[in-house]
PDB file of C-alpha atoms in Angstrom:
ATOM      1  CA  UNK M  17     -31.579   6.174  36.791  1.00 55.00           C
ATOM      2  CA  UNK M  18     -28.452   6.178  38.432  1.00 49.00           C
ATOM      3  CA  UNK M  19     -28.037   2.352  37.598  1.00 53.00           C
ATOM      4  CA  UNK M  20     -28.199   3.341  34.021  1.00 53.00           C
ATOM      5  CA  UNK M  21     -25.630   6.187  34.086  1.00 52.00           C
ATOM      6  CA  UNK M  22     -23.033   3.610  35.421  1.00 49.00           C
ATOM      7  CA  UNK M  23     -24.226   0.996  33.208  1.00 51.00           C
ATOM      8  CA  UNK M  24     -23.708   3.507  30.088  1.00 51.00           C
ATOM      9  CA  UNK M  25     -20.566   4.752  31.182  1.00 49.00           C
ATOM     10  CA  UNK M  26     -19.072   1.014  31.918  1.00 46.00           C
ATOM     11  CA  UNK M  27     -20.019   0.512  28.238  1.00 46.00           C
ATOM     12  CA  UNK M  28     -18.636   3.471  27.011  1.00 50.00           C
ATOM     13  CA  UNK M  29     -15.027   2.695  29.006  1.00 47.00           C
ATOM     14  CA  UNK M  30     -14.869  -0.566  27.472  1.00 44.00           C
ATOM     15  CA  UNK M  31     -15.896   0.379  23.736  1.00 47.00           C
ATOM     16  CA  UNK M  32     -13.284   3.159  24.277  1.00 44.00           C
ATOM     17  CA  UNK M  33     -10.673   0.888  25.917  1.00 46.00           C
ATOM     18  CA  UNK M  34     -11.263  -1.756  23.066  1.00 53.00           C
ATOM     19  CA  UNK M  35     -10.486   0.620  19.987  1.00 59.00           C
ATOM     20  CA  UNK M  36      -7.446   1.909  22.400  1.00 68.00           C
ATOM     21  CA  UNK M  37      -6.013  -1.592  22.610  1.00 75.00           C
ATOM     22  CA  UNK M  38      -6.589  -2.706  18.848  1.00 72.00           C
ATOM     23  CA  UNK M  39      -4.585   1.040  17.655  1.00 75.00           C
ATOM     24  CA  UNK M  40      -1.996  -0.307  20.428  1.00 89.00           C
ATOM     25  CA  UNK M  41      -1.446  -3.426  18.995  1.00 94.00           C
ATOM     26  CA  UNK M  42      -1.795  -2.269  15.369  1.00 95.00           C
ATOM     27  CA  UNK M  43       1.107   0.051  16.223  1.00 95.00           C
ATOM     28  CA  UNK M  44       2.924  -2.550  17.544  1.00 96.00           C
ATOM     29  CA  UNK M  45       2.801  -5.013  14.546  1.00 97.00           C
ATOM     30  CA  UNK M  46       4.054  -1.510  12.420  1.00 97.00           C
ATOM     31  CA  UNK M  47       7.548  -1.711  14.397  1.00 97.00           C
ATOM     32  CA  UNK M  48       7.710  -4.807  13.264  1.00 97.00           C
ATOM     33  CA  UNK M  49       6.478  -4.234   9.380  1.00 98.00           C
ATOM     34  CA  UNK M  50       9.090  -1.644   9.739  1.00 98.00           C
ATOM     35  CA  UNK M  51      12.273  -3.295  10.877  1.00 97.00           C
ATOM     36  CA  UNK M  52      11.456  -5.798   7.548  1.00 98.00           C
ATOM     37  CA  UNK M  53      11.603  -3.150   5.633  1.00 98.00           C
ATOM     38  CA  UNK M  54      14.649  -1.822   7.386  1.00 98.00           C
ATOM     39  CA  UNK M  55      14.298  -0.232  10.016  1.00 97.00           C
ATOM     40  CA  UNK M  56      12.246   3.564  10.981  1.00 96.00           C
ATOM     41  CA  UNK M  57      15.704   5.234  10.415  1.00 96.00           C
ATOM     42  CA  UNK M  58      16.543   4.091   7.160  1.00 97.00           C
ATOM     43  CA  UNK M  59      13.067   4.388   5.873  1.00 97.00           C
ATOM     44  CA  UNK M  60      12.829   8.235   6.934  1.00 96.00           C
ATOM     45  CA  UNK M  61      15.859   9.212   4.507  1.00 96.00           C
ATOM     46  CA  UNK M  62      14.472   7.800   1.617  1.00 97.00           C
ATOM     47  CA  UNK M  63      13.516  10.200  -0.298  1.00 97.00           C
ATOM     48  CA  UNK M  64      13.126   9.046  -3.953  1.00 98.00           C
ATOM     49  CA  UNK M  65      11.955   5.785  -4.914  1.00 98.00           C
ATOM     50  CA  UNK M  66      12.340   4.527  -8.920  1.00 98.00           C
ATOM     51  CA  UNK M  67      11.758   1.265 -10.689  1.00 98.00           C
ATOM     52  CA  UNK M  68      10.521  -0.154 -13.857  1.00 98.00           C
ATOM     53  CA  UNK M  69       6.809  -2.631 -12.875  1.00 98.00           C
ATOM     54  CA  UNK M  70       6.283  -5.172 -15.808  1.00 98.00           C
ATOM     55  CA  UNK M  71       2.581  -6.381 -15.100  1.00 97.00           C
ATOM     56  CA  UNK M  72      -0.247  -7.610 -16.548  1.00 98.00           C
ATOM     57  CA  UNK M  73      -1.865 -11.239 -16.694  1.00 98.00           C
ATOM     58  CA  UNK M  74      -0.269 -14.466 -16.082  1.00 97.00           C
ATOM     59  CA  UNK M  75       1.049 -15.915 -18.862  1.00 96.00           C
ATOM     60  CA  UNK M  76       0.174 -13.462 -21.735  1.00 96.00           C
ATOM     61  CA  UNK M  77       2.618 -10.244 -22.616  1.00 95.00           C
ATOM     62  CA  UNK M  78       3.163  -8.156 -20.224  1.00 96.00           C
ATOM     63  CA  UNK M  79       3.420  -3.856 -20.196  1.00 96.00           C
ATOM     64  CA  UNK M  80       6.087  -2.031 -18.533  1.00 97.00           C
ATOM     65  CA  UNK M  81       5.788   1.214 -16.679  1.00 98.00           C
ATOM     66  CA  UNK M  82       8.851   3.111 -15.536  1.00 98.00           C
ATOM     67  CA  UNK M  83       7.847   5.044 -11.897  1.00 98.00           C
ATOM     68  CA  UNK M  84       9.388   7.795  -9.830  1.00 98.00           C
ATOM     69  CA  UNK M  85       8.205   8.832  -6.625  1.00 98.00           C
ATOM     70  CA  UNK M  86       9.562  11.499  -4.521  1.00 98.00           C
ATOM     71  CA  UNK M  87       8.318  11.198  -1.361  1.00 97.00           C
ATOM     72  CA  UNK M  88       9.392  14.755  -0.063  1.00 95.00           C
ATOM     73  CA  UNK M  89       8.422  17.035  -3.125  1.00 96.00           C
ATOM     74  CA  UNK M  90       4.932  14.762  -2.930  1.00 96.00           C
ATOM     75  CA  UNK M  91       6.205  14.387  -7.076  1.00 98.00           C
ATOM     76  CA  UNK M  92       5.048  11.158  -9.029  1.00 98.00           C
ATOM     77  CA  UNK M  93       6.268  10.476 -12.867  1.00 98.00           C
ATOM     78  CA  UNK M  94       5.036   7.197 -14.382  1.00 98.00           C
ATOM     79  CA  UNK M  95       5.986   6.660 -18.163  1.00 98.00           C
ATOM     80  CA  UNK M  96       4.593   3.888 -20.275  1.00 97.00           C
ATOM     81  CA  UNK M  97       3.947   3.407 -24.043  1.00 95.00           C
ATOM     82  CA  UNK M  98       0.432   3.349 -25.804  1.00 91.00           C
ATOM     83  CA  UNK M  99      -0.042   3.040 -29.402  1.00 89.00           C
ATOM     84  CA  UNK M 100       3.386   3.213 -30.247  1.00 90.00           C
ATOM     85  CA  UNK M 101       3.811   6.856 -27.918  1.00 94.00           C
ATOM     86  CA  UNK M 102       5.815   7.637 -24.838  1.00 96.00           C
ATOM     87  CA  UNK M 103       3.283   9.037 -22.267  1.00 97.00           C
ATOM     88  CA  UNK M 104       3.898  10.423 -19.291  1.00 98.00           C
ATOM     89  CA  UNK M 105       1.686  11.318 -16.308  1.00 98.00           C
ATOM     90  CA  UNK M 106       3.205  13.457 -13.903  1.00 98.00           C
ATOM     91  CA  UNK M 107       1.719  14.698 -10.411  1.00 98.00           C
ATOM     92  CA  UNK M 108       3.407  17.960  -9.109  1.00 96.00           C
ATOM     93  CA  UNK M 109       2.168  20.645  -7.160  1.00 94.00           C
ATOM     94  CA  UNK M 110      -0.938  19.253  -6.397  1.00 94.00           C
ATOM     95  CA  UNK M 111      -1.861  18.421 -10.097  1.00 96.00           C
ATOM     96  CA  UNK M 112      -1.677  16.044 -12.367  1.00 97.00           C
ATOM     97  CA  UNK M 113      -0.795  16.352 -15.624  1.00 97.00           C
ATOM     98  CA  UNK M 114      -0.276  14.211 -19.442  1.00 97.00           C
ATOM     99  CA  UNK M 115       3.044  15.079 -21.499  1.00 96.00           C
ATOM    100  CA  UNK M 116       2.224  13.268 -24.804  1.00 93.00           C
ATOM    101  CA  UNK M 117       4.410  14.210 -28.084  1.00 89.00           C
ATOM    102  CA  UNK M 118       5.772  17.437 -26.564  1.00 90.00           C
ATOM    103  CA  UNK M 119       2.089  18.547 -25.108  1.00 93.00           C
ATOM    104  CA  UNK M 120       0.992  18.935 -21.752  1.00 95.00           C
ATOM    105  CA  UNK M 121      -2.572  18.266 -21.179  1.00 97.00           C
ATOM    106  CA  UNK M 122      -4.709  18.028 -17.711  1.00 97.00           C
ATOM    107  CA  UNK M 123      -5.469  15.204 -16.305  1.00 97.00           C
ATOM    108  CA  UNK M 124      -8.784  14.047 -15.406  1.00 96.00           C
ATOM    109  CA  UNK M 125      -9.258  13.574 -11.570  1.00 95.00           C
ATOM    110  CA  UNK M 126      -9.893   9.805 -11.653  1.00 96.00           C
ATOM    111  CA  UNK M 127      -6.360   9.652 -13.797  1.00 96.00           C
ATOM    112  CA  UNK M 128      -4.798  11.773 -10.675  1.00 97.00           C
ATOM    113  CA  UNK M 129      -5.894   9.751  -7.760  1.00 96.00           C
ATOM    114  CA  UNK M 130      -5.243   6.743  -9.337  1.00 95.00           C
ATOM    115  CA  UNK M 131      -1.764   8.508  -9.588  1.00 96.00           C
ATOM    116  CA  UNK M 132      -1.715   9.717  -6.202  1.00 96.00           C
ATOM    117  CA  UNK M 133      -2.688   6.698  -4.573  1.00 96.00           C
ATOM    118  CA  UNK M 134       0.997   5.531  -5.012  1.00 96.00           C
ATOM    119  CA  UNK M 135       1.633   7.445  -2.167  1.00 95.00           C
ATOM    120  CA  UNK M 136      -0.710   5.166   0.154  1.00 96.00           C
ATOM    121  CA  UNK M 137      -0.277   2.132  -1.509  1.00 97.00           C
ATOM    122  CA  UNK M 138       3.232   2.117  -2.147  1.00 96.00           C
ATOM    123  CA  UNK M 139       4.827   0.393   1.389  1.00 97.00           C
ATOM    124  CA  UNK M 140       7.660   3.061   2.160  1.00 97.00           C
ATOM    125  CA  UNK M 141       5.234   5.932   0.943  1.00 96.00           C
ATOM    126  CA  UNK M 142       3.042   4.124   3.562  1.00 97.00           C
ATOM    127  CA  UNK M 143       5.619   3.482   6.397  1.00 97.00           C
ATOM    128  CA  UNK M 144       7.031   6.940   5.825  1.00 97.00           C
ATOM    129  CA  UNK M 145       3.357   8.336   6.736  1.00 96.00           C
ATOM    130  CA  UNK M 146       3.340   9.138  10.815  1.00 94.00           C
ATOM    131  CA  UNK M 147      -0.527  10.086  10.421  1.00 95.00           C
ATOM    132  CA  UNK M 148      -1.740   7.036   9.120  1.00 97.00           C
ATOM    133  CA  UNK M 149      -3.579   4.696  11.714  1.00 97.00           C
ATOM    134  CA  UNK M 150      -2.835   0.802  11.853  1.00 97.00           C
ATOM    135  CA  UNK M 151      -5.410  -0.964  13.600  1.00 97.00           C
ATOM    136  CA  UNK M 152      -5.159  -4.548  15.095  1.00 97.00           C
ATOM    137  CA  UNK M 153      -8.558  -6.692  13.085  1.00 97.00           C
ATOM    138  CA  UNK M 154      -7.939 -10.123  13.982  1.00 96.00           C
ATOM    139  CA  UNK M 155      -5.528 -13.594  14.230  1.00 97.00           C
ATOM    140  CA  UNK M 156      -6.075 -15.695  11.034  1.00 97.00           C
ATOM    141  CA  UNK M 157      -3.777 -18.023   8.971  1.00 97.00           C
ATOM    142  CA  UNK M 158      -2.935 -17.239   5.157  1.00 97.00           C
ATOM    143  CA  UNK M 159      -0.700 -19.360   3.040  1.00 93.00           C
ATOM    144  CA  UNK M 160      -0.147 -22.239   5.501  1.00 93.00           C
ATOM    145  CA  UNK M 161       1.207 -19.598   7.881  1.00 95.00           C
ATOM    146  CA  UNK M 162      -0.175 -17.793  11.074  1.00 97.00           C
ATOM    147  CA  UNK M 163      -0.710 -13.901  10.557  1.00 98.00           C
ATOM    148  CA  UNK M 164      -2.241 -11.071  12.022  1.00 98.00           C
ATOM    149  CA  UNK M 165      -4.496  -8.321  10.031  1.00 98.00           C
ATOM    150  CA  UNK M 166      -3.871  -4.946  10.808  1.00 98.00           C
ATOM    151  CA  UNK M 167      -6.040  -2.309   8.823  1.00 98.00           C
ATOM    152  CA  UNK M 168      -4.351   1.051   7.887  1.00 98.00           C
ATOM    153  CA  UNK M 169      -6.222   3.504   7.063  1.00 97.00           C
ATOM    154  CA  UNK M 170      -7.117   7.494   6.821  1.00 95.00           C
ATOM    155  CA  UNK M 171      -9.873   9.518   5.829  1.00 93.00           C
ATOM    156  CA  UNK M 172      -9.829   8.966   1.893  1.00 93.00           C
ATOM    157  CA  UNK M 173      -7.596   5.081   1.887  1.00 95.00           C
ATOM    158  CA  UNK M 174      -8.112   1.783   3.720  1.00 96.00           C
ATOM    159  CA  UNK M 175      -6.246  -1.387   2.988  1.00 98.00           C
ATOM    160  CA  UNK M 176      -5.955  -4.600   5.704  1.00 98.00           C
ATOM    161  CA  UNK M 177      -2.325  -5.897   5.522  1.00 98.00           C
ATOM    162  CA  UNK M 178      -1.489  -9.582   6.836  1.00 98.00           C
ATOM    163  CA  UNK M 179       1.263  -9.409   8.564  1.00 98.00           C
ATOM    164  CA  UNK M 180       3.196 -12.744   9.190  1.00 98.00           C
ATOM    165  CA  UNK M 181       5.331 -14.186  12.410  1.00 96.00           C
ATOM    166  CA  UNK M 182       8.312 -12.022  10.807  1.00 96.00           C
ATOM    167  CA  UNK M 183       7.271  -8.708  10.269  1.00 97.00           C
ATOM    168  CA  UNK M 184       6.469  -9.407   6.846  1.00 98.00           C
ATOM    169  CA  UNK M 185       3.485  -8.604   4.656  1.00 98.00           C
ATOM    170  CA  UNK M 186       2.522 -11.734   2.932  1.00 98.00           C
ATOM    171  CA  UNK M 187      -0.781 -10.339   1.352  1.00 98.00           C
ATOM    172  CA  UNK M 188      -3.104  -7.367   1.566  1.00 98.00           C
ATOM    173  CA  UNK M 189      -6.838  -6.579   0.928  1.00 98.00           C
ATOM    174  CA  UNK M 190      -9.774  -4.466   1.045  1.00 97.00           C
ATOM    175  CA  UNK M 191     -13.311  -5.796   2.771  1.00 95.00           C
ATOM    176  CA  UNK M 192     -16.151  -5.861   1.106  1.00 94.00           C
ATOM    177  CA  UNK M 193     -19.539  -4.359   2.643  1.00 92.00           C
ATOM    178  CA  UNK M 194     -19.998  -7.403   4.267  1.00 92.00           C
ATOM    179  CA  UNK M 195     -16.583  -7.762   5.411  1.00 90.00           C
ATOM    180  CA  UNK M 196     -15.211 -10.392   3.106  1.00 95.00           C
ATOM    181  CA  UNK M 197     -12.290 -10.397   0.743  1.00 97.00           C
ATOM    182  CA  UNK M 198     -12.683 -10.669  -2.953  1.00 97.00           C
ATOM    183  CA  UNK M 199      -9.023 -10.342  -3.480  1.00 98.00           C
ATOM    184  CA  UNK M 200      -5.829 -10.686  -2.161  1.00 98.00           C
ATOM    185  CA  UNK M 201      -2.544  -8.996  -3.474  1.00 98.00           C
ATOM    186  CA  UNK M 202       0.380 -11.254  -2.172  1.00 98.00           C
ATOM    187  CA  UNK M 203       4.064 -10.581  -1.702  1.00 98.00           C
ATOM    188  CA  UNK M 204       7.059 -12.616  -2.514  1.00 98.00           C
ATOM    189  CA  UNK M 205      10.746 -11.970  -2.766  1.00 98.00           C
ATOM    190  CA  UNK M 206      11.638  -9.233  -0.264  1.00 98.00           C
ATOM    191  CA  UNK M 207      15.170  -8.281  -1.348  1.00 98.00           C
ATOM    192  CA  UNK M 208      17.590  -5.166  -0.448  1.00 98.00           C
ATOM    193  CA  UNK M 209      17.015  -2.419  -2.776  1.00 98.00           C
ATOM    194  CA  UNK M 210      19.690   0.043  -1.331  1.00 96.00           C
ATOM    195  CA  UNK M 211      20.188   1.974   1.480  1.00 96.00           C
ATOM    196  CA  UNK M 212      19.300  -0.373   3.761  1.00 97.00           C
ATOM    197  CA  UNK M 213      16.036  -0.908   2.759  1.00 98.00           C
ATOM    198  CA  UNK M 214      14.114  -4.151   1.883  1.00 98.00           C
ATOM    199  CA  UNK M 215      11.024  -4.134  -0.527  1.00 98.00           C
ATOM    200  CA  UNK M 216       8.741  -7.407  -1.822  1.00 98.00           C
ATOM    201  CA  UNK M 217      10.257  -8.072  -5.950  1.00 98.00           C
ATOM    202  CA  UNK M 218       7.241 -10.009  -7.223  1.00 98.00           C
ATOM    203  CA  UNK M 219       3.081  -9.496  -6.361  1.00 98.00           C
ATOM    204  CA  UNK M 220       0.582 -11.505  -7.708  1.00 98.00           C
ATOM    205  CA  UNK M 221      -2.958 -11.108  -7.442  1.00 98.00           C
ATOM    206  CA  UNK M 222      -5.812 -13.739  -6.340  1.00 98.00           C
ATOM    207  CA  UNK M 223      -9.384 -14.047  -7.229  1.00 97.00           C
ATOM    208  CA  UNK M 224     -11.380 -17.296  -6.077  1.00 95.00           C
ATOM    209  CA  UNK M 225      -8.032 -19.096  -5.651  1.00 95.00           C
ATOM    210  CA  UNK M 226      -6.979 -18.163  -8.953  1.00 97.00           C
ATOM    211  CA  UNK M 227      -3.808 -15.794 -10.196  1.00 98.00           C
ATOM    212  CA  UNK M 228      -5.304 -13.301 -12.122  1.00 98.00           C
ATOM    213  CA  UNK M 229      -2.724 -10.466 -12.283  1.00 98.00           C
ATOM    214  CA  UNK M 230       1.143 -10.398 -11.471  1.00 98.00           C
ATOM    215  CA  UNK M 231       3.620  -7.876 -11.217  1.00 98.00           C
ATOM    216  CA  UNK M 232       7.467  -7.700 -11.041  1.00 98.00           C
ATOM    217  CA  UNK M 233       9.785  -4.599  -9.702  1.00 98.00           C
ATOM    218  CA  UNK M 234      12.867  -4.076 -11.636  1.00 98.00           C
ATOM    219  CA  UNK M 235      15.868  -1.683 -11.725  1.00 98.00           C
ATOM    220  CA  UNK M 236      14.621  -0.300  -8.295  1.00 98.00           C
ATOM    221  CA  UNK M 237      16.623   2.641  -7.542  1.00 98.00           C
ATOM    222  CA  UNK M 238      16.531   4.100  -3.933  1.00 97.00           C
ATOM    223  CA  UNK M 239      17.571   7.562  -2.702  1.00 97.00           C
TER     224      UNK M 239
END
């Protein structure tokens, strides 16, 4: 009996210095995601966060979005055109909401956390967020180029970034059930975008080895 108590406990110690040691090194490959970006400092002031995203599938037209996130008012405003209308979708105060020809109209709650999620998904909203955890998966290679995954995650988002020699995110992803990748959202052209701050221009999306979305930043304005 008392051979199995020890036994247990050993077991126990090592699942719980295991997860201890992945959140350590997880957290260490952040300070370095974070001085690519430019640096914990210069990330913290940003407040506000604009650009124009022209997207859509390679080769054919693409649509244009103009989006403004304010990171400290938790306020999102993303304007497009549909059927010849300006639309606007705006998340304040813990709602989201449609202005369409001067009316304001609620929106439905698939509409606002596919809004919302901009605050997870976008990397400073991301960096910016103290309570998210980054946890240390595994060593792999992606694009001809060693990298680490590192899974960040909270109780509602989860998304596995691979994070290269330099600090930098070269793609991202979200397992499957059975722990494979049916996509992967890569980076390319990390450029200053004011105030110190560095942010990936260009992502393009892969499915079997094939492009099959893209997306540029533009007019990126940083406050």
């Amino acid at each position: 009996m008392k051979k199995t108590i020890l036994t247990t406990s050993f077991i126990i110690c090592c699942c719980y210095f295991g997860k201890a040691q992945e959140l350590t090194q997880g957290q260490s490959i952040k300070e370095e995601v974070l001085k690519v970006f430019g640096g914990k400092t210069a990330l913290q002031t940003v407040k506000t966060f604009a650009y124009t995203l022209e997207k859509g599938v390679p080769d054919q037209p693409k649509t244009a979005e103009k989006v403004m996130l304010n990171f400290t008012k938790r306020f999102i405003k993303k304007t497009f055109e549909k059927e010849g209308k300006t639309i606007s979708h705006i998340y304040q105060n813990g709602k989201g909401w449609e202005m369409k020809q001067g009316k304001k109209t609620p929106l439905t709650d698939k509409l606002t956390k596919r809004l919302t999620n901009n605050f997870f998904y976008n990397f400073i909203g991301m960096l910016q967020d103290n309570d998210l955890q980054w946890k240390f998966i595994k060593n792999t290679t992606y694009r001809a180029q060693d990298v680490r995954i590192v899974r960040v995650m909270n109780d509602e988002h989860q998304l596995d970034l691979f994070v290269n020699k330099k600090g930098e995110v070269v793609t991202s992803s979200t397992p499957n059930e059975s722990g494979k990748y049916n996509y992967y959202a890569d980076e390319y052209e990390y450029k200053a975008v004011g105030k110190g701050i560095r942010f990936p221009l260009i992502f393009r999306v892969f499915k079997a080895g094939k492009c099959t979305y893209e997306g540029m930043f533009k007019n990126v304005v940083v406050k």
